[in-house]
Coordinates of C-alpha atoms (C1' of nucleotides) in Angstrom, one line a residue:
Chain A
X1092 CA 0.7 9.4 -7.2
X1093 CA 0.2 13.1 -5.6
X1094 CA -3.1 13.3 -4.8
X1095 CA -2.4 17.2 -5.3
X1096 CA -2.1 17.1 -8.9
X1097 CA -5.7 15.5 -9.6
X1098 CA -7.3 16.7 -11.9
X1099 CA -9.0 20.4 -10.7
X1100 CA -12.2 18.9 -12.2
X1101 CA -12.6 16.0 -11.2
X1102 CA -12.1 17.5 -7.9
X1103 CA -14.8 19.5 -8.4
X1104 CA -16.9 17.0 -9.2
X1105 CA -16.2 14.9 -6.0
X1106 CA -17.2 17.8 -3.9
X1107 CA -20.0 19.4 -6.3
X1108 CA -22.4 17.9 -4.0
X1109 CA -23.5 15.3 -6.8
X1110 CA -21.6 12.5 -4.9
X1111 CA -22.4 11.7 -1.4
X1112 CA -19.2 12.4 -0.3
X1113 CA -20.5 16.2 -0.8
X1114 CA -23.1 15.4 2.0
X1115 CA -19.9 14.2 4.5
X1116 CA -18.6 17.7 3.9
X1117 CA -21.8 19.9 3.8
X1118 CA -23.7 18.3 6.6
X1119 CA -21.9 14.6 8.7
X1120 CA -18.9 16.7 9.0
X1121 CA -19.3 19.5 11.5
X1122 CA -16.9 22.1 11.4
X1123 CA -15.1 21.6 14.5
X1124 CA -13.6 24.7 16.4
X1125 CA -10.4 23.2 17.8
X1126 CA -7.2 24.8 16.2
X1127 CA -5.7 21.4 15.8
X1128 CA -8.1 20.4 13.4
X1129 CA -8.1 23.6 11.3
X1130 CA -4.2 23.4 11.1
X1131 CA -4.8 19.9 9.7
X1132 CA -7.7 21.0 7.3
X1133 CA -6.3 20.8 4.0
X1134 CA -4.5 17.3 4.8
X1135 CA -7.1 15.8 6.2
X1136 CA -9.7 16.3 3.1
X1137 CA -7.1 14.8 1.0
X1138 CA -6.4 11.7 3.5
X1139 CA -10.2 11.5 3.4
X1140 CA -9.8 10.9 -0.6
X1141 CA -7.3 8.2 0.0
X1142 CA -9.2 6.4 2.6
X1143 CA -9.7 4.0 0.5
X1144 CA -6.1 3.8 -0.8
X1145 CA -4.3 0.3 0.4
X1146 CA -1.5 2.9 0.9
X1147 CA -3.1 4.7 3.4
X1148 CA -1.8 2.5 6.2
X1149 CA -0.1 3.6 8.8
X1150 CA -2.8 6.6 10.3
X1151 CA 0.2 7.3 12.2
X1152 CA -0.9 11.2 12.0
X1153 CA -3.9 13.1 13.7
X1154 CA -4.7 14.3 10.1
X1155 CA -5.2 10.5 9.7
X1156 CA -6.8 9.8 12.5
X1157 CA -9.4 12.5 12.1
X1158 CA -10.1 10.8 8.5
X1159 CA -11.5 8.0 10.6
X1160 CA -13.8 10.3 12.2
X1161 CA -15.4 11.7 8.5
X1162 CA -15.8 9.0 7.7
X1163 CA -17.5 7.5 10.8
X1164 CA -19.9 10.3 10.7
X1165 CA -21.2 9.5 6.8
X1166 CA -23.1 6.1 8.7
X1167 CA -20.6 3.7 7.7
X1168 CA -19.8 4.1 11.7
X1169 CA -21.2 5.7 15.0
X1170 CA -18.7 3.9 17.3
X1171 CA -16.0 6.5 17.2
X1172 CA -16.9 8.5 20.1
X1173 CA -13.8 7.0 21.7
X1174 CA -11.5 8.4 18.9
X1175 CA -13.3 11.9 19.1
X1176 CA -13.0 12.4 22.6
X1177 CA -9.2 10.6 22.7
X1178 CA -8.4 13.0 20.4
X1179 CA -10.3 16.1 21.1
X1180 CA -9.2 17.0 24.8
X1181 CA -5.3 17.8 25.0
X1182 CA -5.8 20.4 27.8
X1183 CA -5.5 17.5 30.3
X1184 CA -1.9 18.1 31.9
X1185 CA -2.6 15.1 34.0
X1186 CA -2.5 12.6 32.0
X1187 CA 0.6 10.6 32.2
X1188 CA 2.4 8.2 29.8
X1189 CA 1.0 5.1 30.3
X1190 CA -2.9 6.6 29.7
X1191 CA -1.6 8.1 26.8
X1192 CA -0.2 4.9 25.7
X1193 CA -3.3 3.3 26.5
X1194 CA -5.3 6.1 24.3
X1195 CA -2.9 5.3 21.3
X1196 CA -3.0 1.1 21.7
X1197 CA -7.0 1.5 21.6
X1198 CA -6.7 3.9 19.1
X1199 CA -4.5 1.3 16.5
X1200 CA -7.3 -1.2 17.7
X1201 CA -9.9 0.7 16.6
X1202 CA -7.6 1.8 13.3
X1203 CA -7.1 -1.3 12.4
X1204 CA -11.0 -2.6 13.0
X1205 CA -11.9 0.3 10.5
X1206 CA -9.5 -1.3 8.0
X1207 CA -11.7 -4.3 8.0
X1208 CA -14.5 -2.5 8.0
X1209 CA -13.2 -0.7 4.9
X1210 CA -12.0 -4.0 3.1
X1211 CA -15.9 -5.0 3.7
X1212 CA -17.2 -1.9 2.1
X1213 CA -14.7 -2.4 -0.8
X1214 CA -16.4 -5.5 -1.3
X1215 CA -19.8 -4.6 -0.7
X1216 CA -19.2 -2.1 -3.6
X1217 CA -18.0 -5.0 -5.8
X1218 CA -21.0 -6.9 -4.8
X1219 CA -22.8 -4.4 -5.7
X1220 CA -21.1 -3.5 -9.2
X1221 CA -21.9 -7.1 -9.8
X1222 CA -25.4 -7.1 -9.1
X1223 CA -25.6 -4.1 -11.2
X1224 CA -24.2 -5.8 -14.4
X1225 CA -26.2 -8.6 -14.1
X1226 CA -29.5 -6.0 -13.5
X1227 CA -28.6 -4.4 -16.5
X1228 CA -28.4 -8.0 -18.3
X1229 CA -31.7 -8.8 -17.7
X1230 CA -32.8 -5.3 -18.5
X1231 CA -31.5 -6.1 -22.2
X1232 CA -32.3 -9.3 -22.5
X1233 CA -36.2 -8.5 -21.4
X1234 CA -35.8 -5.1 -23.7
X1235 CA -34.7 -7.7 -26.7
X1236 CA -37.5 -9.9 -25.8
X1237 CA -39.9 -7.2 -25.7
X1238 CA -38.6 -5.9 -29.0
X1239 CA -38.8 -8.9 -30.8
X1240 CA -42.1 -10.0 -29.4
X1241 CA -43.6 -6.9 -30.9
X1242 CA -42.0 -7.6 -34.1
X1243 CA -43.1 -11.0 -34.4
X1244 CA -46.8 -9.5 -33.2
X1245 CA -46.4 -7.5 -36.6
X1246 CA -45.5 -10.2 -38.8
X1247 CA -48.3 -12.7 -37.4
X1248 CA -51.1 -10.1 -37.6
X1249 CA -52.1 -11.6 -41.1
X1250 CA -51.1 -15.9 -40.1
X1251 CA -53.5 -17.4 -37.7
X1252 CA -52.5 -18.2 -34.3
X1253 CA -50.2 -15.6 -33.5
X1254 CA -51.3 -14.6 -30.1
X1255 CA -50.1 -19.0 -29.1
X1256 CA -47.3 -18.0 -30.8
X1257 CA -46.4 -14.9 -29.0
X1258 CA -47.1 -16.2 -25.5
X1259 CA -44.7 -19.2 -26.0
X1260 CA -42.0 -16.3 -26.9
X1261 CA -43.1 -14.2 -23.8
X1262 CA -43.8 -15.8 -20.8
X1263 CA -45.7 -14.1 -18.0
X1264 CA -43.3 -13.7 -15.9
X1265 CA -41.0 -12.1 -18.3
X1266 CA -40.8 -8.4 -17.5
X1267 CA -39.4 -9.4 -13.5
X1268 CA -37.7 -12.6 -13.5
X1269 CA -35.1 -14.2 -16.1
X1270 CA -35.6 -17.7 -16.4
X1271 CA -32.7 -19.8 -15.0
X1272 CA -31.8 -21.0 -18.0
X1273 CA -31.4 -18.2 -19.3
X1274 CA -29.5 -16.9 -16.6
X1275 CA -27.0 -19.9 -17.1
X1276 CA -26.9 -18.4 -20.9
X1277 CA -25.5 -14.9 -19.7
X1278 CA -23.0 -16.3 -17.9
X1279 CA -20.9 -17.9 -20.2
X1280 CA -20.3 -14.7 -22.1
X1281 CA -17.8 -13.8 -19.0
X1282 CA -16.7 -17.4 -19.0
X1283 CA -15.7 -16.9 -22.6
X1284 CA -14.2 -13.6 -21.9
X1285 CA -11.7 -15.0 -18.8
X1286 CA -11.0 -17.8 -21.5
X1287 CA -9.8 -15.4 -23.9
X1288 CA -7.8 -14.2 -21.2
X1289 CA -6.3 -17.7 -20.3
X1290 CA -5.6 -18.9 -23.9
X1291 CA -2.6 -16.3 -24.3
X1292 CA -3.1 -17.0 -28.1
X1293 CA -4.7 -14.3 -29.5
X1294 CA -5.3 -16.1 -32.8
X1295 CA -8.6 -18.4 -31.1
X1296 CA -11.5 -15.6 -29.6
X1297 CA -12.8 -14.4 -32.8
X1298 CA -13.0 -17.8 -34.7
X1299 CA -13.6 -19.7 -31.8
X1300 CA -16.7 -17.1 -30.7
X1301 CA -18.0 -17.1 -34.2
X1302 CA -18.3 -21.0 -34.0
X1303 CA -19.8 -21.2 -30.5
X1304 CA -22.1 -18.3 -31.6
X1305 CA -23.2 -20.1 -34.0
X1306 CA -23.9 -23.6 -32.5
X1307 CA -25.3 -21.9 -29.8
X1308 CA -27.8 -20.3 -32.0
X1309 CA -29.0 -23.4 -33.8
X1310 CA -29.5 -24.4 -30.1
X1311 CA -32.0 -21.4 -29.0
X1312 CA -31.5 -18.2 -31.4
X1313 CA -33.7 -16.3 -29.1
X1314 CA -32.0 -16.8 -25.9
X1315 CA -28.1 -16.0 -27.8
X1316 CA -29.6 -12.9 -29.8
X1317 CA -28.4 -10.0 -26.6
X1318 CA -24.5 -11.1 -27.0
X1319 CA -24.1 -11.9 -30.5
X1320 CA -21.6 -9.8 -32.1
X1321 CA -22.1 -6.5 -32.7
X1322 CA -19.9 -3.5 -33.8
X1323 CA -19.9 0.0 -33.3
X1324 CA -18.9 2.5 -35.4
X1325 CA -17.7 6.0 -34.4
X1326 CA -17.6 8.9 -37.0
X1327 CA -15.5 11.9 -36.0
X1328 CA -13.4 14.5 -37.6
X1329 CA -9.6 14.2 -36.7
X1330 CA -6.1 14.5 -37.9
X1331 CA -4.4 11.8 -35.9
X1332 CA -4.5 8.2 -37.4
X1333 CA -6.7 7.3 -34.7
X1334 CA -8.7 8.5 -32.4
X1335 CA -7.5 8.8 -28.8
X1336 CA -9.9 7.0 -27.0
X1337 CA -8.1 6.1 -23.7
X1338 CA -6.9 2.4 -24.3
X1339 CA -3.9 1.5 -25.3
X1340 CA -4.0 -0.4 -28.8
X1341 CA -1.4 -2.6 -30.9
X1342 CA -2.2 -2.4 -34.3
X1343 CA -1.9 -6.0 -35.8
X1344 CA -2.6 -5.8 -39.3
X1345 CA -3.5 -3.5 -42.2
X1346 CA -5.7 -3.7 -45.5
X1347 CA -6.4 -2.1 -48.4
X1348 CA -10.0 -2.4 -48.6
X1349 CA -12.9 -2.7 -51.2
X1350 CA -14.1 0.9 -52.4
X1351 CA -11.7 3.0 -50.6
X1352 CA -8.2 4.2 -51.3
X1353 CA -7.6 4.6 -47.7
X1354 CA -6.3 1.6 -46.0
X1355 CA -7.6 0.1 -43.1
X1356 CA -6.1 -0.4 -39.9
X1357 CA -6.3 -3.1 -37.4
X1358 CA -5.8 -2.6 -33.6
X1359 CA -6.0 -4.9 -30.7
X1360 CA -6.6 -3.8 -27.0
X1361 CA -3.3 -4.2 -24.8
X1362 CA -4.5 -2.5 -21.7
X1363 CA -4.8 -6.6 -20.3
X1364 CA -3.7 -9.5 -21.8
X1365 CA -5.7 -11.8 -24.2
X1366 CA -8.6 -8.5 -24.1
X1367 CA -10.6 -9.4 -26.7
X1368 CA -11.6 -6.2 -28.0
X1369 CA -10.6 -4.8 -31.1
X1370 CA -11.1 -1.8 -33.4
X1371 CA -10.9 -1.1 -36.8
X1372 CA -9.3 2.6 -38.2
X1373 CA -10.6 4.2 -41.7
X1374 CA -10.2 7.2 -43.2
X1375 CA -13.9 7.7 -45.0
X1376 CA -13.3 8.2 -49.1
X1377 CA -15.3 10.8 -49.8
X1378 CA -13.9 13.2 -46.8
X1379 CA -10.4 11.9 -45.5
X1380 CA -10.4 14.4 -42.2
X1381 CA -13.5 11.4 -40.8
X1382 CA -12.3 9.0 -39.0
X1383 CA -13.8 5.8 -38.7
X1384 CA -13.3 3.3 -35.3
X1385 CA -15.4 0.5 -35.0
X1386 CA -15.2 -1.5 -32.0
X1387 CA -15.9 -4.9 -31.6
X1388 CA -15.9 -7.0 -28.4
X1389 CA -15.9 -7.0 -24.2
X1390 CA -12.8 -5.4 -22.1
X1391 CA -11.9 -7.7 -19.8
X1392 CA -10.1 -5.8 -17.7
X1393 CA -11.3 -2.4 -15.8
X1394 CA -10.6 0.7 -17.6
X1395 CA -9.1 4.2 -16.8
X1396 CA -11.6 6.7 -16.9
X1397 CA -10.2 8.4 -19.9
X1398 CA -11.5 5.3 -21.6
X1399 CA -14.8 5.2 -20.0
X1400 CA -16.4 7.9 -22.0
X1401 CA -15.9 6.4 -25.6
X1402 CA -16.4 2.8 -24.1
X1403 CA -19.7 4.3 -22.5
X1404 CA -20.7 5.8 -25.4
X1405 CA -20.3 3.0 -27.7
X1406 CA -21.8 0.4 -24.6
X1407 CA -25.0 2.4 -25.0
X1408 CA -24.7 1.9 -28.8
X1409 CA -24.6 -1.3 -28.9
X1410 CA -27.0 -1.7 -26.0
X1411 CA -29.7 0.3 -28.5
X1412 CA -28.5 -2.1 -31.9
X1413 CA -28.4 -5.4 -29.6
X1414 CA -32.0 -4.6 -28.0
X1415 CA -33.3 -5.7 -31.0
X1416 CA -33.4 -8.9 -32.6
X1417 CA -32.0 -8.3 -35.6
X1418 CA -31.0 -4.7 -37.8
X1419 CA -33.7 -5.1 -39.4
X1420 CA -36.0 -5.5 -36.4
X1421 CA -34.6 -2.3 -35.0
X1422 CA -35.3 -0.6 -39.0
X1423 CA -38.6 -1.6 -38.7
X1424 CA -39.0 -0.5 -34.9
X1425 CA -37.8 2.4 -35.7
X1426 CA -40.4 3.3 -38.5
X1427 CA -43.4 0.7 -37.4
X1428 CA -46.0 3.2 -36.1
X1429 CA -47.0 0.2 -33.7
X1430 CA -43.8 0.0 -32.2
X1431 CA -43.2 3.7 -32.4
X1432 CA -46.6 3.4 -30.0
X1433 CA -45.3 1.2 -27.6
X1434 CA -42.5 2.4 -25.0
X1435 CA -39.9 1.7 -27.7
X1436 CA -36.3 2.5 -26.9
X1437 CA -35.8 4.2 -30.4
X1438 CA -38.6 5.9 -30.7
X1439 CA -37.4 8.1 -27.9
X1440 CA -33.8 8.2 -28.9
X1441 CA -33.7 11.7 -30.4
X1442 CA -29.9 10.9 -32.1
X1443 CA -31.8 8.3 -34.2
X1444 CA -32.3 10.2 -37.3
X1445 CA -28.4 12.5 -36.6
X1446 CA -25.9 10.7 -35.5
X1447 CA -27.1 6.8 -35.2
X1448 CA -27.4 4.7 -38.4
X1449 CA -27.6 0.9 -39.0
X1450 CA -26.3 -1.4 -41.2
X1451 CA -28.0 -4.4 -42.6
X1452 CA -25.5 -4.9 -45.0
X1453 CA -22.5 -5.6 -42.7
X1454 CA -21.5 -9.3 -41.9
X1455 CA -22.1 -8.1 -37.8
X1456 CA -25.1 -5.9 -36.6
X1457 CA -23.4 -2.3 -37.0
X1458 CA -24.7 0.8 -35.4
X1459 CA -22.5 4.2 -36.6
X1460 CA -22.5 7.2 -34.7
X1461 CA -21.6 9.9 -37.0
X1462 CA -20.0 12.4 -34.8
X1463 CA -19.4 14.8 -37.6
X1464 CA -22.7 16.0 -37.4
X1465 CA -24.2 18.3 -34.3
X1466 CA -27.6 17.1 -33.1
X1467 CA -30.9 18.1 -33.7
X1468 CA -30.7 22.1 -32.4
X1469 CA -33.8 21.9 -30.3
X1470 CA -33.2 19.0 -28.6
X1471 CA -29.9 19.8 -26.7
X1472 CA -28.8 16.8 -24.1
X1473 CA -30.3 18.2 -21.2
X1474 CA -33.4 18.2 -22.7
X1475 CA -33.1 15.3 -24.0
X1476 CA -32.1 13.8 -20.4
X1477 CA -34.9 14.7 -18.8
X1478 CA -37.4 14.0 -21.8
X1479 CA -36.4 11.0 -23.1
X1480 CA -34.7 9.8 -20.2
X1481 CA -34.8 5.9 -20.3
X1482 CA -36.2 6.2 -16.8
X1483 CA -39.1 3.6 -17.9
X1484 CA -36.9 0.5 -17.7
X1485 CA -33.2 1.4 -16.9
X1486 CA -32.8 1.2 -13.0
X1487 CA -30.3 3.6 -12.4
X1488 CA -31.9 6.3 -15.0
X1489 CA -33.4 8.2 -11.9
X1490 CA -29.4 8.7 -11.1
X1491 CA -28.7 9.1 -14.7
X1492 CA -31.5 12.1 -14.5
X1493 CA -30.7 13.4 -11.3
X1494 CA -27.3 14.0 -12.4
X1495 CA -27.9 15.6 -15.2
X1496 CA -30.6 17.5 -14.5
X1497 CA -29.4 18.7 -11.0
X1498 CA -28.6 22.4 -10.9
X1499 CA -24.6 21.3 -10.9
X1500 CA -25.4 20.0 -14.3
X1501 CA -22.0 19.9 -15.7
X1502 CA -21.3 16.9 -14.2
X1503 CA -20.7 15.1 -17.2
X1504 CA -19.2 18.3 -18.9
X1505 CA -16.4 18.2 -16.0
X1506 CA -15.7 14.4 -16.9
X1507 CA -15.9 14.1 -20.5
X1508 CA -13.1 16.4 -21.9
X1509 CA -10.8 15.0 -19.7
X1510 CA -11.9 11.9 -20.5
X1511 CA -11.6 11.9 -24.4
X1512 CA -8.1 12.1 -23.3
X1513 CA -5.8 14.9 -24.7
X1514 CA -6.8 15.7 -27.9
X1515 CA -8.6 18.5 -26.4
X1516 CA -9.5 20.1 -29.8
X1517 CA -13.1 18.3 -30.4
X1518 CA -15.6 20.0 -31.7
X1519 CA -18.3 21.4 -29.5
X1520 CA -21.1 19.3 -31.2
X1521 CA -19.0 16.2 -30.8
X1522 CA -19.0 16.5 -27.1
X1523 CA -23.1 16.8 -26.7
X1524 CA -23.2 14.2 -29.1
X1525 CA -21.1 11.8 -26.9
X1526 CA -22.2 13.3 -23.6
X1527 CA -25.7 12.6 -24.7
X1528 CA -24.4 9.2 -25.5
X1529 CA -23.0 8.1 -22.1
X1530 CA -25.6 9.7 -20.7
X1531 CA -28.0 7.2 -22.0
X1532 CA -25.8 4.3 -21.7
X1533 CA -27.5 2.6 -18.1
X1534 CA -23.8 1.6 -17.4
X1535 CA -23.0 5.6 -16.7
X1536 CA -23.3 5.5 -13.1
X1537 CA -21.1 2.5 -13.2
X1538 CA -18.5 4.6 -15.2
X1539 CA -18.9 7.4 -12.9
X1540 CA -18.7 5.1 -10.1
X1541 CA -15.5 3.2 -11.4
X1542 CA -13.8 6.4 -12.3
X1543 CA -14.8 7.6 -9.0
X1544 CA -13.5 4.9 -7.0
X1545 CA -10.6 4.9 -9.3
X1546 CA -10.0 8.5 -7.8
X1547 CA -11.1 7.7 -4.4
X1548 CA -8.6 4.2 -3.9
X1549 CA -5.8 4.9 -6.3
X1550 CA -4.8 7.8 -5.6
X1551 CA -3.3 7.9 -9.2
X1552 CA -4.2 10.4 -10.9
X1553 CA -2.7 10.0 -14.0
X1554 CA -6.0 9.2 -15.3
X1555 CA -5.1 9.0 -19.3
X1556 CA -2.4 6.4 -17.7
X1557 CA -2.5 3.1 -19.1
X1558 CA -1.1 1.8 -15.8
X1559 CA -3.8 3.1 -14.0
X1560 CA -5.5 -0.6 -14.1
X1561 CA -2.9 -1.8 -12.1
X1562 CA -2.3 0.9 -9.8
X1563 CA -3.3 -0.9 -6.0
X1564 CA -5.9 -3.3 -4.9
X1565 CA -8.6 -0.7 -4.4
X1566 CA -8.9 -0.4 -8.2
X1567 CA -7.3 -2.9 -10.0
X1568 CA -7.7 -6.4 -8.2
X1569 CA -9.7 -9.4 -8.7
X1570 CA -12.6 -7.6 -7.5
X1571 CA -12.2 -3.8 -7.8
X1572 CA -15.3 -2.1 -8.6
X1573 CA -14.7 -2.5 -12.2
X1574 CA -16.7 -0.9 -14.7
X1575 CA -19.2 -3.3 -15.6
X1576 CA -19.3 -4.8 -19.4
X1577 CA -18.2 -0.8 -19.7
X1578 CA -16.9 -0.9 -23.2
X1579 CA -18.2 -1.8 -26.5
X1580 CA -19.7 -5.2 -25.3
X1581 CA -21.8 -7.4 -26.3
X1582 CA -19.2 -9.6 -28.0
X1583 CA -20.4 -13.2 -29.0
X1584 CA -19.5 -15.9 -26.6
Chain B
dC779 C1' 16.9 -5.3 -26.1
dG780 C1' 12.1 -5.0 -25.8
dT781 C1' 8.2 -3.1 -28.0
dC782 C1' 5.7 -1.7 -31.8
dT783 C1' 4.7 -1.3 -36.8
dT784 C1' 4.8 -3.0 -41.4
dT785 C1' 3.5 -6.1 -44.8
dG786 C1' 3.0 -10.3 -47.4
dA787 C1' 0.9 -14.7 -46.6
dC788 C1' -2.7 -17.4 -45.0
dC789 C1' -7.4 -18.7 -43.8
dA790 C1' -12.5 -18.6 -43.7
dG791 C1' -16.8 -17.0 -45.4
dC792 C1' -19.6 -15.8 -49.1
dG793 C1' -21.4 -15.3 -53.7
dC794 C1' -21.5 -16.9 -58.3
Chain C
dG1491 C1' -15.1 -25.3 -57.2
dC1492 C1' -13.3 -20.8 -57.8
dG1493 C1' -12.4 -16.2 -57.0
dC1494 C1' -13.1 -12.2 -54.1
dT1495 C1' -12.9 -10.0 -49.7
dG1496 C1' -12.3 -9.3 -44.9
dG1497 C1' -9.7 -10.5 -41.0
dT1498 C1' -5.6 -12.3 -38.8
dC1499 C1' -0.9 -14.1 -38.3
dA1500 C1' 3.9 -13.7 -37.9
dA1501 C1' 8.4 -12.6 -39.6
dA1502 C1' 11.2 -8.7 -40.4
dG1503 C1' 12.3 -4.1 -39.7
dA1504 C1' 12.1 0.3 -37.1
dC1505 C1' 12.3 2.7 -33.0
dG1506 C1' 13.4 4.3 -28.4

DNA sequence: CGTCTTTGACCAGCGC
DNA sequence: GCGCTGGTCAAAGACG
């Protein structure tokens, strides 16, 4: 609720200079000589935080009002000259009441127009973090069909006609435009999703998806193969029964299971009703302090930033296992030296052979990210940022790269321990491992930009609060600029 | 009293 | 068909 006990770095972030915001401050924002606007300095950069806060409402103060001009002078809005010079000149002993009334009426009007103007913005942005997700849908499906197409190129090399067979897989439009078809295929994956939400029985998703999985699949495999179920696995060293990954969970059930003594736990998401994601807990047999979470399913609901950096990290896991067509497509892109040749997604992935491991075993694609162990020494994250960077086919990896490689480089240092929440105590070599991560995951920037905008509009701070996802309209309605398919997606519909 | 955890029972999938 | 296993349900108890 008090904007003064945000988080110091997260603060630090929003003025680093990474954000535009910095810009409003370093260059739009002229430091303005009149005493009335230094005596309202220190209110007026935290009003300009809440702009965006429903809350901030009445602009009944000058530290308010100059708000309005800040933010006028980022480009949003050059009509303010009226505010400034209403505002500026108070040496005027002339002026009598009915002027000044006059001032303050067209100063409300103009107030009040700049609402709008902000409720617009608010849903440009959610316009925007839509057109995002369904970029970054196309990008995996085309990734997938890329993948696979290469895979079945391998396997065809010794039957006749594999080059027909090839083309009627990869049309020549493919790498620009998603068929509509298969555009009407994405689509029901949310649809299921809100279902979920609407059934209130938590008993139907899983069967229900496993069935229309399935009969979708005998329909066109090909087209279902980006959202079938997938899980992810997290390996990390810790005491606590689970690991505090910034949702809130309700464990549901418990087993003993096959080969370990250690029983293992079952927890549902209860950050929104009828969320259909769900992790399982484990203590690994052979060393009980390593902790096992595997995640399964799509949050359906936007998520506090404390749960943005595991739900990053685990998106871009599944992103990686799910770009192929199958575990054993990604085994064999990994170690084909045809596919290692093409702009493979795994062949640059430097975590591959550390941390990232796949199972062809499990019931569900699996990709495990052992945590436990650091990464290869000589290819630290920053490196491997600007190396590797997926900047050949992710759209947003040039803001993925500028971020990390800009000379304020801890950007993701400043948001990741908060954001593994307060179990401060993680190993150094767990961090890089999970920065690195979310660092590949293309949804980053829409993490950043939700837990950004979650700073920016709430005005809640209590960022490892559950409640934060219903905090005001600015990050919790309808259409607040929700982190997009943010956490360990990819669930079947 | 509401919420959460525990735990035995139930169900579905899979292999033989 | 049967048994095993994983996953889930739901009643009962614990807890704040």
């Amino acid at each position: 609720m008090d904007e003064h006990t945000q988080d110091p770095r997260e603060i630090a972030f929003l003025h680093s200079g990474e954000f535009p915001r910095g810009d409003f401050d370093s260059k739009d924002h002229q430091p303005d000589e009149s005493s009335e606007e230094h005596l309202h300095d220190e209110s007026s950069s935290i009003k300009e935080v809440d702009f965006f806060s429903p809350k901030s409402q009445p602009y009944d103060d000058i530290g308010q009002v100059r708000t309005t001009i800040i933010v006028g002078s980022s480009g949003f809005n050059d009509n303010l000259g009226m505010v400034n010079l209403c505002h500026g000149t108070s040496s005027d002993d002339g002026d009598d009441k009915t002027k000044t009334k006059t001032q303050i009426i067209r100063l409300k009007l103009e107030l009040e127009r700049l609402h709008e103007e902000n409720h617009k913005l608010r849903h440009l942005l959610d316009e925007i973090s839509q057109s995002y997700n369904d970029l970054q849908r196309r990008v995996l499906l085309v990734r997938q069909t890329q993948v696979e197409g290469l895979h079945k190129q391998h396997e065809d090399t010794t039957q006749a006609g594999s080059s027909q067979a090839l083309e009627d897989r990869r049309p020549k439009h493919m790498n620009n435009e998603i068929s509509a078809t298969t555009l009407k295929r994405l689509s029901p994956e949310d649809e299921d999703d809100r279902d979920d939400m609407h059934r209130g029985s938590p008993k139907t998703p899983r069967l229900d998806q496993n069935k229309s999985a399935n009969h979708e699949e005998q329909q066109n495999p090909h087209d279902q193969l980006p959202f079938r179920k997938a899980r992810v696995s997290v390996r990390a060293r810790s005491d606590a029964t689970t690991v505090n990954d910034g949702c809130q969970w309700r464990k549901y059930g418990q087993k003993m299971a096959k080969g370990n003594p250690c029983p293992r736990a079952y927890y549902r998401c209860t950050m929104a009703i009828g969320c259909p994601v769900r992790k399982q807990v484990q203590r690994c047999a052979e060393d009980t302090t390593i902790l096992t979470t595997t995640y399964e399913g799509n949050h359906n609901h936007p998520l506090p930033p404390s749960a943005t950096a595991m739900a990053a990290t685990t998106s871009a896991a599944a992103a990686m296992l799910l770009s192929g067509s199958s575990t054993s497509n990604i085994h064999q892109t990994l170690s084909s030296p045809s596919a290692a040749s093409s702009s493979s997604f795994y062949h640059n992935f430097p975590y591959t052979s550390t941390i990232a491991t796949l199972s062809a075993s499990a019931p569900f694609p699996t990709i495990t990210l052992d945590l436990t162990n650091p990464p290869r020494p000589l290819q630290p994250p920053q490196q491997f940022l600007s190396q590797y960077g997926p900047a050949a086919f992710l759209p947003n990896a040039n803001q993925i790269r500028s971020i990390n490689n800009n000379n304020n480089n801890n950007n993701a240092q400043l948001l990741l321990p908060n954001l593994l929440g307060p179990q401060a105590a993680l190993p150094r070599d767990m961090v890089d491992s999970v920065r690195a991560a979310i660092a590949m995951d293309p949804n980053f920037t829409a993490a950043l930009a939700a837990a950004i905008s979650n700073i920016i509009g709430g005005g809640n701070n209590d960022n490892n609060d559950i409640n934060n996802n219903k905090v005001d309209g600015a990050s919790s309605n309808g259409d607040s600029p929700q982190l997009p398919q943010s956490c360990t997606t990819f669930s079947t519909n």
